[in-house]
């Protein structure tokens, strides 16, 4: 799925998803045109990351959980 679809499915923004990727919390593949593409497991990953961040964990804390 493309980034917009992932954002819609997870109730977040494309900017937040890009930030998560920049921070190493999320990985994506690329289409030949350079668009980010995510597998079905990304939905669960984004929801887990968001839940941890909302619970008060820092990005650095969450990085240690997702490795």
XYZ file of C-alpha atoms in Angstrom:
67
model
C 0.000 0.000 0.000
C 1.122 3.553 -0.582
C 1.781 6.066 2.178
C -1.608 7.785 1.866
C -3.452 4.507 2.292
C -1.330 3.577 5.321
C -2.018 6.986 6.859
C -5.741 6.544 6.327
C -5.787 3.010 7.763
C -3.865 4.048 10.860
C -5.458 7.442 11.482
C -2.232 9.364 11.130
C -0.661 11.719 8.610
C 1.765 11.062 5.807
C 4.153 13.524 7.439
C 4.112 11.500 10.670
C 4.821 8.332 8.715
C 7.764 9.981 6.968
C 9.058 11.120 10.363
C 8.721 7.596 11.772
C 10.706 6.307 8.829
C 13.401 8.983 9.247
C 13.734 7.953 12.893
C 14.062 4.253 12.032
C 10.690 3.261 13.479
C 9.200 2.195 10.155
C 10.559 0.772 6.924
C 9.246 1.039 3.395
C 10.100 -0.207 -0.026
C 10.024 1.970 -3.120
C 8.192 1.683 -6.396
C 10.151 2.278 -9.614
C 8.756 5.831 -9.532
C 10.126 6.343 -6.004
C 6.867 6.174 -4.061
C 6.978 4.602 -0.612
C 5.228 1.251 -0.448
C 4.345 -0.680 2.717
C 3.297 -4.237 3.446
C 0.252 -5.227 5.499
C 2.322 -5.570 8.705
C 3.038 -1.820 8.596
C -0.486 -1.109 9.872
C 0.194 -2.987 13.109
C 3.660 -1.472 13.400
C 2.381 2.101 13.046
C -0.392 1.509 15.561
C 2.086 0.028 18.053
C 4.527 2.913 17.590
C 1.773 5.482 18.017
C 0.456 3.739 21.150
C 3.931 3.723 22.693
C 4.520 7.384 21.893
C 1.132 8.398 23.291
C 1.898 6.386 26.442
C 4.855 8.652 27.138
C 7.746 6.749 25.625
C 10.278 8.763 23.653
C 11.291 8.043 20.077
C 14.579 6.681 21.432
C 12.676 4.329 23.758
C 10.487 3.099 20.935
C 13.538 2.492 18.730
C 14.801 -0.026 21.273
C 11.448 -1.855 21.182
C 11.134 -2.150 17.417
C 14.597 -3.507 16.677
